[in-house]
Coordinates of C-alpha atoms and ligand atoms in Angstrom, one line a residue:
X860 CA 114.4 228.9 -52.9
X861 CA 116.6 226.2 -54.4
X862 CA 115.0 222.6 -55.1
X863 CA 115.7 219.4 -56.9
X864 CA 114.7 219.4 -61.2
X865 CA 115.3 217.0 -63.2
X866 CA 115.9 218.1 -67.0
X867 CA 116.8 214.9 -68.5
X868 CA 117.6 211.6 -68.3
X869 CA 120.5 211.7 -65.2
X870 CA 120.5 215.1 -64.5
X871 CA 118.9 216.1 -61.5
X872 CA 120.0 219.6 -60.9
X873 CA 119.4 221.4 -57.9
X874 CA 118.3 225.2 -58.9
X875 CA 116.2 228.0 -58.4
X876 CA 112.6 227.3 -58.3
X877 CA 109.6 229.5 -57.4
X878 CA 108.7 229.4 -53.4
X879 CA 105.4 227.8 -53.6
X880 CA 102.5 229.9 -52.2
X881 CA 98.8 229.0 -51.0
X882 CA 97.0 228.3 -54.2
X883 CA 93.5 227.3 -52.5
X884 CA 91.9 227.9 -49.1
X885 CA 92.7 223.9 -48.4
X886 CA 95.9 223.3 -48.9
X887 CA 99.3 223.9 -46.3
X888 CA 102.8 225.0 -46.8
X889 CA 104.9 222.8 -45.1
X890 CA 108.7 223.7 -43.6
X891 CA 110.4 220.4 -44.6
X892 CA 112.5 218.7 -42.1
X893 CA 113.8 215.8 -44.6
X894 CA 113.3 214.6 -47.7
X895 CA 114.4 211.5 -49.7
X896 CA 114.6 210.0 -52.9
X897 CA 111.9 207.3 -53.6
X898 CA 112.8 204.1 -55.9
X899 CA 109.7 205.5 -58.5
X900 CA 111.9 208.8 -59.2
X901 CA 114.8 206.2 -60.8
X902 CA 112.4 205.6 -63.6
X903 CA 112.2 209.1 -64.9
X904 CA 116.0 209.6 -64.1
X905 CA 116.8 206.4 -66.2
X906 CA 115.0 208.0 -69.2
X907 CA 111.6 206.0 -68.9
X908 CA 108.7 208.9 -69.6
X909 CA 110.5 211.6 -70.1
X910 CA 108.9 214.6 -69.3
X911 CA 108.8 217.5 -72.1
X912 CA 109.9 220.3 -69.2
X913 CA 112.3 220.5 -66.9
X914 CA 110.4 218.8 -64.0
X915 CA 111.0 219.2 -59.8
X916 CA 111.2 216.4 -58.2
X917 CA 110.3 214.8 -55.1
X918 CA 107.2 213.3 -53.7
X919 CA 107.9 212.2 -49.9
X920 CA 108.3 214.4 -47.0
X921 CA 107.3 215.7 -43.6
X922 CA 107.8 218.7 -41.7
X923 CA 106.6 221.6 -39.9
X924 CA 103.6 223.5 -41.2
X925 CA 104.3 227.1 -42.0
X926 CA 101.2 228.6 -43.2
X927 CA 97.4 227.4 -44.1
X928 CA 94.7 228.5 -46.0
X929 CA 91.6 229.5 -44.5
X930 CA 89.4 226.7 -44.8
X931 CA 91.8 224.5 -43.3
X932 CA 91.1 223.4 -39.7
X933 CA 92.8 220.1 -38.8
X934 CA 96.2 221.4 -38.9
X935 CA 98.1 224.7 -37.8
X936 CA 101.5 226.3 -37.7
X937 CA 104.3 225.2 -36.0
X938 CA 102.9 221.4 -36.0
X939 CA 104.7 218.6 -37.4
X940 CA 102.9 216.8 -40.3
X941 CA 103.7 214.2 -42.4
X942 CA 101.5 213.0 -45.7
X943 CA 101.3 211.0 -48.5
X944 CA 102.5 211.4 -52.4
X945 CA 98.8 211.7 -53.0
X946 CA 96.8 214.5 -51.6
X947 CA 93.0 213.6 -50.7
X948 CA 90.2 214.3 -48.9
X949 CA 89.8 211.5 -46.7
X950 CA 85.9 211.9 -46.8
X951 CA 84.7 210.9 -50.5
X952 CA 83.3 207.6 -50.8
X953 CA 86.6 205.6 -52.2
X954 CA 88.6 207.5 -49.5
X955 CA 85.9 205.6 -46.9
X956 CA 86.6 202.8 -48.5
X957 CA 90.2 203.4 -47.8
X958 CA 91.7 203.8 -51.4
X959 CA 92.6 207.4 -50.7
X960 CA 95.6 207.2 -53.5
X961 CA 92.5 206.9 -55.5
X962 CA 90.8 209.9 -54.1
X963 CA 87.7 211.5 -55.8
X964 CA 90.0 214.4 -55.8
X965 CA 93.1 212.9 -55.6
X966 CA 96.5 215.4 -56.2
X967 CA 99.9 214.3 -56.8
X968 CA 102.2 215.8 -54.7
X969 CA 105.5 216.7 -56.1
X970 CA 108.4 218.6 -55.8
X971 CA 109.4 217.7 -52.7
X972 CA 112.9 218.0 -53.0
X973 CA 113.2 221.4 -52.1
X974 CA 112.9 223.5 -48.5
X975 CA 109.1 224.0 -49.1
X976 CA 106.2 222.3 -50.1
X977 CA 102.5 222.9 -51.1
X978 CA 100.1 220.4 -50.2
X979 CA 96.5 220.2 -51.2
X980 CA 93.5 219.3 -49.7
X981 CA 95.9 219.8 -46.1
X982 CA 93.0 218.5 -43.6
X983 CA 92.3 215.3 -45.5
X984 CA 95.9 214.7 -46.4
X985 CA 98.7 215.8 -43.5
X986 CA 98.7 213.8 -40.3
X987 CA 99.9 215.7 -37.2
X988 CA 101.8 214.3 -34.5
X989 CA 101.2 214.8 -30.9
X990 CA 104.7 217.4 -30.5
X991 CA 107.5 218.2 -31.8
X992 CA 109.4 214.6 -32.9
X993 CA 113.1 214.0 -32.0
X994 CA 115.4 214.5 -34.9
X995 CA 116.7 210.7 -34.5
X996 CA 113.0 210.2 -35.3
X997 CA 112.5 211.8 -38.1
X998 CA 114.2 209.5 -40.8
X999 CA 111.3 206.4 -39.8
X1000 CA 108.6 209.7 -39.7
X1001 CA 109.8 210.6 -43.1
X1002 CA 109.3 206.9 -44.3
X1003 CA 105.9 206.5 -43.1
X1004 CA 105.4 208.8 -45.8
X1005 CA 106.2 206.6 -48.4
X1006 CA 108.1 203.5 -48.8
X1007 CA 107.1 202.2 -45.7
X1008 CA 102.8 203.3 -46.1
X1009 CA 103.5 201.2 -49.4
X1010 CA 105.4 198.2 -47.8
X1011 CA 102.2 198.0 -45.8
X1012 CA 100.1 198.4 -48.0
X1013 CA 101.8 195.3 -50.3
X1014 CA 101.3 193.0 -47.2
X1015 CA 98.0 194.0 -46.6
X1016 CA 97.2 193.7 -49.9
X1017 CA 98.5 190.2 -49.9
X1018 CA 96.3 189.4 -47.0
X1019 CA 99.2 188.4 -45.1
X1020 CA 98.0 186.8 -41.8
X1021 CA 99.1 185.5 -38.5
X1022 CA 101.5 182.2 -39.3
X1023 CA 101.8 182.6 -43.1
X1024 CA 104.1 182.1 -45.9
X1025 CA 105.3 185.0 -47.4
X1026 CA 107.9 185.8 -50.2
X1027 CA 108.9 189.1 -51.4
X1028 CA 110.0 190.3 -54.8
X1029 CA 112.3 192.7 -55.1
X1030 CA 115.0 194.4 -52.1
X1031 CA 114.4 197.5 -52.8
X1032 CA 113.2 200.0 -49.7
X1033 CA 109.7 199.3 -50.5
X1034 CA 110.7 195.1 -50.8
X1035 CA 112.5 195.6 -47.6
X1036 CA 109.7 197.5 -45.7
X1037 CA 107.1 195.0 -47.0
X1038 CA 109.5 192.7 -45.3
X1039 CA 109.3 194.0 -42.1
X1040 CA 105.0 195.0 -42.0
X1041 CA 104.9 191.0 -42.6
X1042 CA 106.4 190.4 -39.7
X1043 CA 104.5 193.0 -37.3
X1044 CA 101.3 191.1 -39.4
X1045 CA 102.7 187.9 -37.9
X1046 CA 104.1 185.8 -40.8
X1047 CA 106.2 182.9 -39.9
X1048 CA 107.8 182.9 -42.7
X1049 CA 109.0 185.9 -44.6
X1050 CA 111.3 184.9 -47.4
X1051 CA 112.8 187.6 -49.5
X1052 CA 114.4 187.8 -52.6
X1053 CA 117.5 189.6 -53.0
X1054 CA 121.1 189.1 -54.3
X1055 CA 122.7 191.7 -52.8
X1056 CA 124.3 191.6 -49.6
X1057 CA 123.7 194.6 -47.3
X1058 CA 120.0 194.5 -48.1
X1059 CA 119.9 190.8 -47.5
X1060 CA 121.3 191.6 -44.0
X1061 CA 119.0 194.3 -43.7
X1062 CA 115.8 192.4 -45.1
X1063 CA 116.8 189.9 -42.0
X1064 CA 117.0 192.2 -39.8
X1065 CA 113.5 193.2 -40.5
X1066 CA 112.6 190.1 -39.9
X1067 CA 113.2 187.8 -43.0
X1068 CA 113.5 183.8 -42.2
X1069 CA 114.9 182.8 -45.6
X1070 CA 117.1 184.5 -48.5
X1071 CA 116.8 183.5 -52.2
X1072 CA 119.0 184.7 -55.1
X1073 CA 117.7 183.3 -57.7
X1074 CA 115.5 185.1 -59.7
X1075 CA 112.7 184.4 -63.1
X1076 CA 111.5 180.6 -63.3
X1077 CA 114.6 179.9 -61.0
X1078 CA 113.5 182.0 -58.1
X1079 CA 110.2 180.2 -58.7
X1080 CA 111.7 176.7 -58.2
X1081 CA 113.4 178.3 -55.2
X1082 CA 110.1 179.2 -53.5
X1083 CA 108.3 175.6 -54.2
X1084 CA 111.8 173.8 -52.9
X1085 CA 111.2 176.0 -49.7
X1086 CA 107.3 175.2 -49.6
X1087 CA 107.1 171.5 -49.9
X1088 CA 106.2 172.4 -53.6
X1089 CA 102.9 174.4 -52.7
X1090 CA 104.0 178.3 -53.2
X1091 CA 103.8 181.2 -51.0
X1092 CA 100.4 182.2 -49.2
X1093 CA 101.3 185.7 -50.3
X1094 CA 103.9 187.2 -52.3
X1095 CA 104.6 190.9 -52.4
X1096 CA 105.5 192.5 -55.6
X1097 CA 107.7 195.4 -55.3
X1098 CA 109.5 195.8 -58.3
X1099 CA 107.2 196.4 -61.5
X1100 CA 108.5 194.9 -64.3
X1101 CA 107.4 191.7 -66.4
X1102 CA 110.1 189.3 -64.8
X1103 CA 109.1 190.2 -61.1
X1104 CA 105.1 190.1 -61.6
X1105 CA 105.4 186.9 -63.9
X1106 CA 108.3 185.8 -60.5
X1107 CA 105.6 186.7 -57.7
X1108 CA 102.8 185.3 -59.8
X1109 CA 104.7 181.6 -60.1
X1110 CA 105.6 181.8 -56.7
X1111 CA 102.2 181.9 -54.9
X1112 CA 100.3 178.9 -54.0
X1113 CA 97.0 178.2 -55.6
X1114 CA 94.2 180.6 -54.1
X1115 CA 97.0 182.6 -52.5
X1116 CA 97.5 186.4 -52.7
X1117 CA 99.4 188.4 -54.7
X1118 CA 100.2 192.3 -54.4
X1119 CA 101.6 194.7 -56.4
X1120 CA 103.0 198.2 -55.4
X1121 CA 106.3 198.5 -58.2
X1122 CA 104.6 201.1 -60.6
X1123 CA 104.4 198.7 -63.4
X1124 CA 106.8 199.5 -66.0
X1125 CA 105.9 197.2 -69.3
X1126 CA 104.2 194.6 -67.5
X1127 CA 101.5 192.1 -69.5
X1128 CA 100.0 189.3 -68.1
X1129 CA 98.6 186.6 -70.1
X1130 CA 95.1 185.3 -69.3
X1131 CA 95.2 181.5 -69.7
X1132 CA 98.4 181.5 -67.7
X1133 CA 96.7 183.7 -64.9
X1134 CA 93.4 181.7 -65.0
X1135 CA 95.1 178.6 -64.2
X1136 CA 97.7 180.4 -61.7
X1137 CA 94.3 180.9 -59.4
X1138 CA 95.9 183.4 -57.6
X1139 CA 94.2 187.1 -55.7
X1140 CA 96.2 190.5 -57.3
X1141 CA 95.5 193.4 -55.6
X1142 CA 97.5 196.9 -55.7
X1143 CA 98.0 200.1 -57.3
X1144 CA 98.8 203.2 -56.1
X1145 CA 99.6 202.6 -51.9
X1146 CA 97.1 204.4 -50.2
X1147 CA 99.3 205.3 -47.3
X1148 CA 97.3 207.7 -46.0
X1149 CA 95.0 205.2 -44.5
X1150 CA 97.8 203.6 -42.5
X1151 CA 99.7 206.7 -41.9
X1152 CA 98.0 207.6 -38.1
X1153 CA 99.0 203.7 -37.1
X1154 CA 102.7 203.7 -39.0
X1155 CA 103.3 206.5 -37.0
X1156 CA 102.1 205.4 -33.9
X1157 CA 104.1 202.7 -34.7
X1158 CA 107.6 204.5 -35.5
X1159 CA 106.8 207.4 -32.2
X1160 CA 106.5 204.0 -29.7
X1161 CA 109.6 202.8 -30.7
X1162 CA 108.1 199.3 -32.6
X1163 CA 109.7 199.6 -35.7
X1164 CA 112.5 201.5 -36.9
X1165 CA 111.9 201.6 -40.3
X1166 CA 113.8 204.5 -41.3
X1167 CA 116.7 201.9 -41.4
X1168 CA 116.4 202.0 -45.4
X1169 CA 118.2 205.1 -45.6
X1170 CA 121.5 204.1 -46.2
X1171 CA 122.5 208.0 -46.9
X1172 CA 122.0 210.7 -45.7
X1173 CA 123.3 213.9 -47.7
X1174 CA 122.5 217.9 -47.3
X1175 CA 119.4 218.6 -50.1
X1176 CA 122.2 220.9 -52.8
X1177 CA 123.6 217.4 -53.0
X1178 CA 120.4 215.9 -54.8
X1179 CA 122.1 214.6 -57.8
X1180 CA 124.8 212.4 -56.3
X1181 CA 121.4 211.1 -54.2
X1182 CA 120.3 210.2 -57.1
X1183 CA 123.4 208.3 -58.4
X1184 CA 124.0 206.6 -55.5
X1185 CA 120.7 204.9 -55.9
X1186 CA 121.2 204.3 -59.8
X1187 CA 124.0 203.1 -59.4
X1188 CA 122.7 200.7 -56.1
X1189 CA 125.7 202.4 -53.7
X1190 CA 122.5 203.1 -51.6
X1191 CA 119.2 201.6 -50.9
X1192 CA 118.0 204.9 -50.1
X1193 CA 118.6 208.9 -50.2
X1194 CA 117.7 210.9 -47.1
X1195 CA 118.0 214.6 -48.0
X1196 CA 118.0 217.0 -45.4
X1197 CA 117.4 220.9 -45.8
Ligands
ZN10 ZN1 107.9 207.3 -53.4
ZN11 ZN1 88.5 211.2 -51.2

């Protein structure tokens, strides 16, 4: 089969690669229906930790499971399944807890972007739905997955509640999606952050109440003009550099909530300035596959269409100009079908 690699910084090529096979008695080869490129994947394609090999790509996907190994009981051929980035066995004590990115025996899933996929620990990690999904369907399926597990995951992190404040940081599809799970959480007010148009329009649509451009201390001043001075009740970090943390930080109210789901790319923060910020930081790694059953029920009644953020679609030997569409912000999102 032919799947996505990337071999250096920009260049995603899309080449032979070796079928993957049942490696353990636990883990499921998976058909895929669609795949996508995920915001995280920009950072090794931009040159940030390279990788010394050649390395396939891809980490978000559902699809129809071809084959299991024998231990595995929860799923079988022929169903449609959709998982998380990390594989786990949704029974270990953190996974009770509900921190199943953080698995006991968590597995990164990769390579993605390709036809097939092997995924470990296939009873704990793949989520089945009840038939066979339309295929308008499948674009919010395939973003339960991901980007939107890990939108919900920011605002639950940030404790958003029924009638709150909330501001966002960052209008990327995970900024976006966080966006929209505030409003099925019941915020009142969702303001996002964004100076770019379509995903402004889109960020409304989702259910944003206010738009601000500005961004650093200014985007902080924004938030207190738009809060009587007081700061968000939660602020969702979705970026995951210094200016955005040290933006989502400033922009929460004292004892307010902030999350943080951008893998954090040379972020510091300073400890006098977050003792006296008084603030709540949770995130990490989304565990997604704790929401994934409800995102889905979600998506299959019609609530939310999240798969909205995929601004492009394009056939999977088209992988590269995927990527460059994002890089170069001509697309929120990648969709790649097979
Ligand atoms: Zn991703
Ligand atoms: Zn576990």
């Amino acid at each position: 089969m032919k799947g996505a690699v990337l071999h250096g910084p920009r260049d995603v090529r899309y080449e032979d690669r070796a079928e993957p096979k049942i490696v353990r008695s636990t883990d499921a080869i998976i058909r895929m229906s669609a795949t996508c490129v995920c915001g995280s994947d920009l950072w090794p394609y931009r040159g940030f930790n390279p990788a010394a090999e050649p390395s396939p790509m891809g980490h978000e996907y559902c699809g129809i499971v071809e084959e299991v190994g024998r231990e595995v009981t929860s799923v079988k051929p022929g169903q449609f399944v959709i998982g998380s980035f990390f594989a786990s066995d949704n029974s270990c004590p953190i996974c009770k807890a509900g921190y199943q990115s953080s698995c006991q025996h968590a597995e990164f899933v990769g390579g993605a972007q390709a036809p097939l996929l092997r995924v470990p620990l296939a009873d704990g990690t793949l989520v089945a739905t009840p038939g066979a999904p339309s295929t308008d369907m499948i674009p919010s399926l395939l973003a339960t997955s991901d980007v939107f597990g890990t939108g919900w995951f920011a605002a639950d992190a940030a404790n958003v509640k029924p009638g709150m404040t909330v501001a966002v940081v960052g209008d990327g599809a995970v900024g976006l999606l966080g966006a929209l799970s505030a409003k099925r959480m019941g915020a009142e007010r969702i303001i996002a952050m964004s100076r770019h148009e379509a995903r402004q329009r889109l960020a409304r649509e989702f259910g944003a109440t206010d738009i601000v451009t500005e961004r650093g201390e200014e985007g902080v001043a924004r938030i207190k003009d738009l809060t009587n001075g007081i700061g968000a009740d939660a602020v969702l970090e979705c970026v995951g550099t210094q200016e955005s943390m040290k933006q989502a930080i400033g922009s929460a109210r004292k004892g307010g909530y902030v999350s943080y789901v951008g893998v954090p790319h040379g972020v510091q923060l300073e400890g006098q300035e977050l003792f006296f910020a008084h603030v709540h930081l949770h995130g990490g790694p989304a565990p997604v596959r704790r929401f994934l059953p409800k995102l889905i029920d979600l998506v299959l009644n019609g609530k939310v269409d999240p798969g909205k953020v995929f601004d492009l679609a394009l056939p999977l030997d088209q992988v590269a100009e995927g990527y460059r569409a994002m890089d170069e912000r001509r697309a929120i999102k990648t969709l790649l079908q097979p």
